[in-house]
C-alpha positions as YAML, in Angstrom:
chain: A
units: angstrom
residues:
- id: 1
  name: PHE
  ca: [135.85, 103.40, 100.60]
- id: 2
  name: ILE
  ca: [136.70, 102.80, 104.28]
- id: 3
  name: THR
  ca: [138.33, 99.66, 105.61]
- id: 4
  name: ALA
  ca: [138.96, 98.71, 109.21]
- id: 5
  name: GLY
  ca: [141.35, 96.02, 110.36]
- id: 6
  name: THR
  ca: [141.57, 94.13, 113.62]
- id: 7
  name: ALA
  ca: [143.96, 91.66, 115.23]
- id: 8
  name: SER
  ca: [143.69, 88.07, 116.42]
- id: 9
  name: LEU
  ca: [144.48, 89.29, 119.93]
- id: 10
  name: LEU
  ca: [141.12, 91.08, 119.94]
- id: 11
  name: ASN
  ca: [139.13, 87.98, 119.03]
- id: 12
  name: GLY
  ca: [139.16, 86.41, 122.49]
- id: 13
  name: ALA
  ca: [138.38, 87.42, 126.05]
- id: 14
  name: PRO
  ca: [138.97, 89.82, 127.69]
- id: 15
  name: LEU
  ca: [139.69, 92.06, 124.68]
- id: 16
  name: ASP
  ca: [136.89, 90.90, 122.39]
- id: 17
  name: GLU
  ca: [134.51, 93.62, 123.63]
- id: 18
  name: LEU
  ca: [136.81, 96.50, 122.71]
- id: 19
  name: ARG
  ca: [135.32, 98.57, 119.89]
- id: 20
  name: VAL
  ca: [138.48, 98.96, 117.82]
- id: 21
  name: PRO
  ca: [136.88, 98.32, 114.38]
- id: 22
  name: GLU
  ca: [133.90, 100.55, 115.22]
- id: 23
  name: MET
  ca: [136.13, 103.35, 116.44]
- id: 24
  name: THR
  ca: [138.31, 103.10, 113.34]
- id: 25
  name: ILE
  ca: [135.36, 103.19, 110.94]
- id: 26
  name: VAL
  ca: [133.75, 106.18, 112.70]
- id: 27
  name: HIS
  ca: [137.06, 108.03, 112.75]
- id: 28
  name: GLU
  ca: [137.81, 107.43, 109.07]
- id: 29
  name: PHE
  ca: [134.27, 108.36, 108.12]
- id: 30
  name: GLY
  ca: [134.80, 111.61, 110.00]
- id: 31
  name: HIS
  ca: [137.68, 112.42, 107.68]
- id: 32
  name: GLN
  ca: [135.16, 112.90, 104.90]
- id: 33
  name: TYR
  ca: [134.43, 116.16, 106.74]
- id: 34
  name: TRP
  ca: [137.80, 116.90, 108.37]
- id: 35
  name: TYR
  ca: [139.82, 117.21, 106.07]
- id: 36
  name: GLY
  ca: [137.71, 116.00, 103.19]
- id: 37
  name: MET
  ca: [135.28, 118.88, 102.80]
- id: 38
  name: VAL
  ca: [137.07, 121.25, 105.18]
- id: 39
  name: ALA
  ca: [140.44, 120.85, 103.51]
- id: 40
  name: SER
  ca: [143.11, 121.88, 105.99]
- id: 41
  name: ASN
  ca: [146.78, 121.03, 105.47]
- id: 42
  name: GLU
  ca: [147.64, 117.93, 107.49]
- id: 43
  name: PHE
  ca: [151.39, 118.39, 107.09]
- id: 44
  name: GLU
  ca: [151.40, 121.95, 108.42]
- id: 45
  name: GLU
  ca: [148.53, 121.84, 110.95]
- id: 46
  name: ALA
  ca: [147.65, 118.21, 111.60]
- id: 47
  name: TRP
  ca: [145.40, 119.01, 114.55]
- id: 48
  name: LEU
  ca: [142.87, 120.74, 112.29]
- id: 49
  name: ASP
  ca: [141.91, 117.39, 110.81]
- id: 50
  name: GLU
  ca: [143.14, 114.68, 113.18]
- id: 51
  name: GLY
  ca: [142.37, 116.57, 116.38]
- id: 52
  name: ILE
  ca: [139.01, 117.96, 115.34]
- id: 53
  name: ASN
  ca: [138.09, 114.62, 113.81]
- id: 54
  name: SER
  ca: [139.06, 112.79, 117.03]
- id: 55
  name: TYR
  ca: [136.83, 115.17, 118.96]
- id: 56
  name: SER
  ca: [133.94, 114.64, 116.53]
- id: 57
  name: SER
  ca: [134.28, 110.85, 116.30]
- id: 58
  name: GLY
  ca: [134.58, 110.66, 120.09]
- id: 59
  name: ARG
  ca: [131.22, 112.39, 120.41]
- id: 60
  name: VAL
  ca: [129.68, 109.93, 117.96]
- id: 61
  name: MET
  ca: [131.00, 106.92, 119.89]
- id: 62
  name: ALA
  ca: [129.78, 108.34, 123.20]
- id: 63
  name: HIS
  ca: [126.35, 109.05, 121.73]
- id: 64
  name: GLU
  ca: [126.01, 105.60, 120.20]
- id: 65
  name: TYR
  ca: [127.45, 103.42, 122.97]
- id: 66
  name: GLY
  ca: [127.33, 105.65, 126.03]
- id: 67
  name: ALA
  ca: [130.17, 107.75, 127.41]
- id: 68
  name: ALA
  ca: [130.98, 105.23, 130.16]
- id: 69
  name: GLU
  ca: [131.92, 102.51, 127.66]
- id: 70
  name: SER
  ca: [132.48, 104.32, 124.39]
- id: 71
  name: LEU
  ca: [135.63, 102.26, 123.74]
- id: 72
  name: GLY
  ca: [134.05, 98.99, 124.84]
- id: 73
  name: ARG
  ca: [134.45, 96.79, 127.89]
- id: 74
  name: ILE
  ca: [137.08, 94.62, 129.51]
- id: 75
  name: ALA
  ca: [135.92, 92.00, 132.01]
- id: 76
  name: ARG
  ca: [132.49, 93.67, 132.13]
- id: 77
  name: THR
  ca: [134.06, 97.01, 133.01]
- id: 78
  name: GLY
  ca: [133.31, 99.92, 130.71]
- id: 79
  name: ILE
  ca: [136.22, 101.70, 129.04]
- id: 80
  name: ALA
  ca: [135.52, 105.41, 128.56]
- id: 81
  name: GLU
  ca: [137.48, 107.36, 125.99]
- id: 82
  name: LEU
  ca: [137.67, 110.33, 128.34]
- id: 83
  name: ASP
  ca: [139.42, 108.20, 130.96]
- id: 84
  name: MET
  ca: [141.92, 107.04, 128.35]
- id: 85
  name: LEU
  ca: [142.56, 110.61, 127.23]
- id: 86
  name: ARG
  ca: [143.10, 111.81, 130.79]
- id: 87
  name: ILE
  ca: [145.54, 108.99, 131.51]
- id: 88
  name: VAL
  ca: [147.54, 109.85, 128.40]
- id: 89
  name: ASN
  ca: [147.46, 113.56, 129.29]
- id: 90
  name: ALA
  ca: [148.68, 112.85, 132.83]
- id: 91
  name: VAL
  ca: [151.38, 110.34, 131.96]
- id: 92
  name: LEU
  ca: [153.01, 111.69, 128.81]
- id: 93
  name: PRO
  ca: [155.55, 114.48, 129.28]
- id: 94
  name: SER
  ca: [154.76, 117.80, 127.69]
- id: 95
  name: SER
  ca: [156.70, 118.15, 124.45]
- id: 96
  name: GLY
  ca: [155.89, 120.12, 121.35]
- id: 97
  name: ILE
  ca: [152.77, 122.12, 120.72]
- id: 98
  name: ILE
  ca: [149.50, 121.43, 118.94]
- id: 99
  name: ARG
  ca: [149.91, 124.02, 116.20]
- id: 100
  name: GLN
  ca: [153.17, 122.84, 114.79]
- id: 101
  name: PRO
  ca: [154.23, 121.44, 111.41]
- id: 102
  name: ALA
  ca: [154.32, 117.66, 111.47]
- id: 103
  name: TRP
  ca: [158.01, 117.51, 110.58]
- id: 104
  name: GLU
  ca: [158.96, 119.63, 113.62]
- id: 105
  name: HIS
  ca: [157.74, 117.10, 116.19]
- id: 106
  name: ARG
  ca: [160.66, 115.33, 117.78]
- id: 107
  name: ASP
  ca: [159.17, 111.83, 117.40]
- id: 108
  name: ASP
  ca: [156.03, 109.87, 116.57]
- id: 109
  name: LEU
  ca: [154.84, 110.01, 120.19]
- id: 110
  name: SER
  ca: [154.94, 113.80, 120.23]
- id: 111
  name: TYR
  ca: [153.18, 113.94, 116.86]
- id: 112
  name: GLY
  ca: [150.42, 111.58, 117.96]
- id: 113
  name: PHE
  ca: [149.83, 113.28, 121.29]
- id: 114
  name: ASN
  ca: [149.73, 116.82, 119.88]
- id: 115
  name: SER
  ca: [147.78, 115.95, 116.74]
- id: 116
  name: TYR
  ca: [145.17, 113.55, 118.13]
- id: 117
  name: PHE
  ca: [144.90, 113.27, 121.91]
- id: 118
  name: LYS
  ca: [145.69, 116.74, 123.21]
- id: 119
  name: PRO
  ca: [143.52, 118.60, 120.66]
- id: 120
  name: GLN
  ca: [140.62, 116.29, 121.51]
- id: 121
  name: ILE
  ca: [140.84, 116.93, 125.23]
- id: 122
  name: VAL
  ca: [141.35, 120.66, 124.63]
- id: 123
  name: LEU
  ca: [138.19, 120.84, 122.52]
- id: 124
  name: MET
  ca: [136.29, 118.78, 125.09]
- id: 125
  name: THR
  ca: [137.41, 121.28, 127.73]
- id: 126
  name: LEU
  ca: [136.26, 124.16, 125.53]
- id: 127
  name: GLU
  ca: [132.88, 122.44, 125.12]
- id: 128
  name: ARG
  ca: [132.44, 122.21, 128.88]
- id: 129
  name: ILE
  ca: [133.39, 125.86, 129.30]
- id: 130
  name: LEU
  ca: [131.09, 127.15, 126.55]
- id: 131
  name: GLY
  ca: [128.29, 124.62, 126.92]
- id: 132
  name: GLY
  ca: [127.27, 121.85, 124.54]
- id: 133
  name: GLN
  ca: [124.85, 123.85, 122.40]
- id: 134
  name: THR
  ca: [127.22, 126.78, 121.96]
- id: 135
  name: MET
  ca: [130.07, 124.47, 121.02]
- id: 136
  name: ALA
  ca: [127.92, 122.59, 118.50]
- id: 137
  name: ARG
  ca: [126.80, 125.86, 116.94]
- id: 138
  name: ALA
  ca: [130.40, 127.07, 116.75]
- id: 139
  name: MET
  ca: [131.63, 123.87, 115.11]
- id: 140
  name: ARG
  ca: [128.79, 124.02, 112.58]
- id: 141
  name: SER
  ca: [129.65, 127.63, 111.81]
- id: 142
  name: TYR
  ca: [133.30, 126.71, 111.20]
- id: 143
  name: PHE
  ca: [132.33, 123.84, 108.91]
- id: 144
  name: GLU
  ca: [129.82, 125.83, 106.86]
- id: 145
  name: ARG
  ca: [132.18, 128.78, 106.48]
- id: 146
  name: TRP
  ca: [135.18, 126.71, 105.36]
- id: 147
  name: ARG
  ca: [133.75, 123.70, 103.51]
- id: 148
  name: PHE
  ca: [135.48, 123.20, 100.15]
- id: 149
  name: ARG
  ca: [138.11, 125.73, 101.23]
- id: 150
  name: HIS
  ca: [141.46, 125.61, 102.99]
- id: 151
  name: PRO
  ca: [141.38, 127.01, 106.54]
- id: 152
  name: HIS
  ca: [144.20, 127.56, 108.98]
- id: 153
  name: SER
  ca: [144.15, 127.61, 112.78]
- id: 154
  name: ASP
  ca: [143.44, 131.34, 112.88]
- id: 155
  name: ASP
  ca: [140.32, 130.74, 110.79]
- id: 156
  name: PHE
  ca: [139.15, 128.12, 113.27]
- id: 157
  name: TYR
  ca: [139.72, 130.50, 116.17]
- id: 158
  name: ALA
  ca: [137.78, 133.28, 114.47]
- id: 159
  name: ALA
  ca: [134.79, 131.08, 113.65]
- id: 160
  name: ILE
  ca: [134.57, 129.68, 117.20]
- id: 161
  name: GLU
  ca: [134.95, 133.10, 118.84]
- id: 162
  name: GLU
  ca: [132.31, 134.68, 116.60]
- id: 163
  name: SER
  ca: [129.76, 131.95, 117.30]
- id: 164
  name: ALA
  ca: [130.51, 131.86, 121.02]
- id: 165
  name: GLY
  ca: [130.50, 135.64, 121.33]
- id: 166
  name: GLN
  ca: [133.67, 135.50, 123.42]
- id: 167
  name: ASP
  ca: [137.31, 136.42, 123.11]
- id: 168
  name: LEU
  ca: [139.01, 133.02, 123.34]
- id: 169
  name: SER
  ca: [142.42, 134.16, 122.18]
- id: 170
  name: ARG
  ca: [144.06, 133.46, 125.53]
- id: 171
  name: PHE
  ca: [142.55, 129.97, 125.65]
- id: 172
  name: PHE
  ca: [143.95, 129.06, 122.23]
- id: 173
  name: GLU
  ca: [147.29, 130.79, 122.85]
- id: 174
  name: GLN
  ca: [147.87, 128.74, 125.99]
- id: 175
  name: LEU
  ca: [146.57, 125.35, 124.92]
- id: 176
  name: VAL
  ca: [147.16, 125.25, 121.16]
- id: 177
  name: GLU
  ca: [150.08, 127.61, 120.58]
- id: 178
  name: SER
  ca: [152.09, 126.68, 123.69]
- id: 179
  name: PRO
  ca: [153.48, 123.54, 125.36]
- id: 180
  name: ASP
  ca: [152.34, 124.78, 128.79]
- id: 181
  name: THR
  ca: [150.29, 122.50, 131.04]
- id: 182
  name: LEU
  ca: [147.61, 122.94, 133.70]
- id: 183
  name: ASP
  ca: [147.49, 121.33, 137.13]
- id: 184
  name: TYR
  ca: [145.51, 122.99, 139.93]
- id: 185
  name: GLU
  ca: [145.79, 121.95, 143.55]
- id: 186
  name: VAL
  ca: [144.09, 122.67, 146.86]
- id: 187
  name: ASP
  ca: [147.38, 122.66, 148.70]
- id: 188
  name: ASP
  ca: [146.16, 123.13, 152.27]
- id: 189
  name: VAL
  ca: [143.00, 123.62, 154.34]
- id: 190
  name: ARG
  ca: [143.66, 124.78, 157.90]
- id: 191
  name: ILE
  ca: [141.59, 125.83, 160.94]
- id: 192
  name: GLU
  ca: [142.58, 128.00, 163.90]
- id: 193
  name: SER
  ca: [140.17, 128.77, 166.78]
- id: 194
  name: SER
  ca: [140.02, 131.83, 169.02]
- id: 195
  name: ASP
  ca: [137.29, 133.19, 171.32]
- id: 196
  name: GLY
  ca: [134.65, 130.88, 169.94]
- id: 197
  name: ARG
  ca: [135.37, 131.76, 166.32]
- id: 198
  name: TYR
  ca: [137.31, 129.93, 163.64]
- id: 199
  name: ARG
  ca: [139.86, 131.27, 161.22]
- id: 200
  name: SER
  ca: [139.86, 128.99, 158.18]
- id: 201
  name: THR
  ca: [142.45, 129.26, 155.43]
- id: 202
  name: VAL
  ca: [142.48, 127.62, 152.01]
- id: 203
  name: ARG
  ca: [145.71, 127.63, 150.00]
- id: 204
  name: LEU
  ca: [145.42, 127.14, 146.25]
- id: 205
  name: ARG
  ca: [148.35, 126.36, 143.99]
- id: 206
  name: ARG
  ca: [148.81, 126.42, 140.23]
- id: 207
  name: HIS
  ca: [151.37, 124.10, 138.64]
- id: 208
  name: GLY
  ca: [152.14, 124.82, 135.00]
- id: 209
  name: GLY
  ca: [151.81, 127.92, 132.89]
- id: 210
  name: VAL
  ca: [148.20, 127.59, 131.70]
- id: 211
  name: VAL
  ca: [145.86, 130.02, 133.46]
- id: 212
  name: LEU
  ca: [142.12, 129.34, 133.25]
- id: 213
  name: PRO
  ca: [139.49, 130.52, 135.74]
- id: 214
  name: ALA
  ca: [138.26, 127.68, 137.94]
- id: 215
  name: ASP
  ca: [135.22, 127.32, 140.16]
- id: 216
  name: LEU
  ca: [136.03, 126.88, 143.82]
- id: 217
  name: GLU
  ca: [133.54, 125.14, 146.10]
- id: 218
  name: ILE
  ca: [133.91, 125.52, 149.88]
- id: 219
  name: LYS
  ca: [131.87, 123.74, 152.56]
- id: 220
  name: PHE
  ca: [131.41, 125.02, 156.12]
- id: 221
  name: GLU
  ca: [129.76, 123.09, 158.92]
- id: 222
  name: GLY
  ca: [125.96, 123.23, 158.89]
- id: 223
  name: ALA
  ca: [125.78, 125.15, 155.62]
- id: 224
  name: PRO
  ca: [125.48, 124.24, 151.93]
- id: 225
  name: PRO
  ca: [128.60, 124.51, 149.75]
- id: 226
  name: GLU
  ca: [129.53, 127.99, 148.58]
- id: 227
  name: ARG
  ca: [130.84, 128.84, 145.10]
- id: 228
  name: THR
  ca: [133.38, 131.40, 144.03]
- id: 229
  name: THR
  ca: [135.87, 131.71, 141.16]
- id: 230
  name: TRP
  ca: [139.66, 131.52, 141.31]
- id: 231
  name: ASN
  ca: [141.33, 133.36, 138.45]
- id: 232
  name: ALA
  ca: [144.61, 131.44, 138.99]
- id: 233
  name: GLU
  ca: [146.70, 134.41, 137.87]
- id: 234
  name: ASP
  ca: [149.06, 133.90, 140.80]
- id: 235
  name: GLU
  ca: [150.84, 130.60, 141.27]
- id: 236
  name: GLN
  ca: [149.68, 130.54, 144.90]
- id: 237
  name: THR
  ca: [146.66, 132.12, 146.56]
- id: 238
  name: THR
  ca: [145.53, 131.95, 150.19]
- id: 239
  name: LEU
  ca: [141.90, 132.63, 151.12]
- id: 240
  name: THR
  ca: [140.98, 133.43, 154.73]
- id: 241
  name: PHE
  ca: [137.55, 133.12, 156.37]
- id: 242
  name: ASP
  ca: [136.70, 134.34, 159.89]
- id: 243
  name: ARG
  ca: [133.44, 132.67, 160.95]
- id: 244
  name: ALA
  ca: [131.59, 131.03, 163.80]
- id: 245
  name: THR
  ca: [131.73, 127.68, 161.99]
- id: 246
  name: ARG
  ca: [134.63, 125.57, 160.79]
- id: 247
  name: ILE
  ca: [135.47, 124.78, 157.21]
- id: 248
  name: GLU
  ca: [134.99, 121.14, 156.21]
- id: 249
  name: TRP
  ca: [136.53, 120.98, 152.74]
- id: 250
  name: ALA
  ca: [137.47, 122.89, 149.61]
- id: 251
  name: ARG
  ca: [137.38, 121.66, 146.02]
- id: 252
  name: LEU
  ca: [138.53, 123.21, 142.75]
- id: 253
  name: ASP
  ca: [136.62, 122.66, 139.50]
- id: 254
  name: PRO
  ca: [133.83, 120.59, 141.14]
- id: 255
  name: GLU
  ca: [132.02, 120.04, 137.83]
- id: 256
  name: GLN
  ca: [135.27, 118.93, 136.19]
- id: 257
  name: LYS
  ca: [135.09, 121.30, 133.29]
- id: 258
  name: LEU
  ca: [138.87, 121.60, 132.96]
- id: 259
  name: LEU
  ca: [139.61, 118.24, 131.41]
- id: 260
  name: VAL
  ca: [143.12, 119.41, 130.54]
- id: 261
  name: ASP
  ca: [143.95, 119.50, 134.27]
- id: 262
  name: LYS
  ca: [146.62, 116.80, 134.50]
- id: 263
  name: HIS
  ca: [145.60, 115.54, 137.95]
- id: 264
  name: TRP
  ca: [142.18, 115.67, 139.59]
- id: 265
  name: LEU
  ca: [143.19, 113.87, 142.79]
- id: 266
  name: ASN
  ca: [144.77, 117.04, 144.19]
- id: 267
  name: ASN
  ca: [141.80, 119.28, 143.35]
- id: 268
  name: GLY
  ca: [140.18, 118.85, 146.76]
- id: 269
  name: ARG
  ca: [141.19, 118.63, 150.39]
- id: 270
  name: ARG
  ca: [139.41, 118.15, 153.71]
- id: 271
  name: ALA
  ca: [140.26, 120.11, 156.84]
- id: 272
  name: ARG
  ca: [140.10, 116.89, 158.83]
- id: 273
  name: ALA
  ca: [140.76, 113.39, 157.59]
- id: 274
  name: ASP
  ca: [137.67, 111.32, 156.83]
- id: 275
  name: SER
  ca: [138.20, 107.91, 158.38]
- id: 276
  name: ARG
  ca: [135.20, 106.32, 156.70]
- id: 277
  name: VAL
  ca: [137.05, 105.46, 153.49]
- id: 278
  name: ALA
  ca: [139.98, 103.91, 155.34]
- id: 279
  name: ALA
  ca: [137.62, 101.97, 157.62]
- id: 280
  name: SER
  ca: [135.69, 100.63, 154.61]
- id: 281
  name: LEU
  ca: [138.85, 99.51, 152.79]
- id: 282
  name: THR
  ca: [140.31, 98.00, 155.96]
- id: 283
  name: SER
  ca: [137.16, 96.01, 156.68]
- id: 284
  name: ARG
  ca: [137.16, 94.60, 153.15]
- id: 285
  name: TRP
  ca: [140.84, 93.71, 153.39]
- id: 286
  name: MET
  ca: [140.28, 92.00, 156.74]
- id: 287
  name: PHE
  ca: [137.29, 90.11, 155.30]
- id: 288
  name: TRP
  ca: [139.39, 88.60, 152.51]
- id: 289
  name: LEU
  ca: [142.36, 88.02, 154.82]
- id: 290
  name: GLN
  ca: [140.14, 86.10, 157.22]
- id: 291
  name: HIS
  ca: [138.81, 83.95, 154.40]
- id: 292
  name: ALA
  ca: [142.34, 83.33, 153.14]
- id: 293
  name: HIS
  ca: [143.44, 82.16, 156.58]
- id: 294
  name: ALA
  ca: [140.39, 79.91, 156.84]
- id: 295
  name: PHE
  ca: [141.12, 78.41, 153.41]
- id: 296
  name: LEU
  ca: [144.78, 77.77, 154.23]
- id: 297
  name: GLY
  ca: [143.79, 76.15, 157.52]
- id: 298
  name: LEU
  ca: [141.63, 73.52, 155.82]
...
């Protein structure tokens, strides 16, 4: 028996298109699986039901309503759950860990973040790393193995690793067993010329203790983007290229697989500033300023 409440504030514009009742019903229905049939201990390892259920119900909402507006709309603008999760992940300070007894969290905010939001974005990151089909198969394997039983986090790890055919121990140690964060940055892109050739350097920087391999895409003049992998083991890495053409830009994680990365705005950098964006924004600002002056002059 599932009930879902709402509030009078949500009955009128612009909040009347938010899918709060739908999201609540889907989430509570999901608890029939996590931790209804797969009966983990919410007091000791809350993420095994709340986090996994948030991940599962988020997929249902995205499938039913579209990822771009899975949480609804405000003023005809879609509200995506992923955007909300990334904002929370970027803004909230790191405190506590995911695998932690509920009573050891310092406050309700830490409990909510580490039991609901962070596990969801961690599992979404894992899905993008493994691929959708592999992740779905792994989750099904975990459910079928532990339905009507009482699993712990180690049991979840084992089921996912076995289905994926990969050792994911470091992934879980860093993101579930630790308070460490991840924030990658293309810190600098520089060009030096000599004798008709160009020496291009790209400096990469890792903020936070989480280390996950990241794709690096680099674009040189007159050539398609090139791909390589940065292992991020060192906090700072400088790559040097000696070529007849200049580098245009470098970008980390171009497919945005690492959703746990706290800030995406620093993931790319151009060797030379692109004035087109500034010119476009300036022209729009001048357009509205001109109209404002005309209106005030009436």
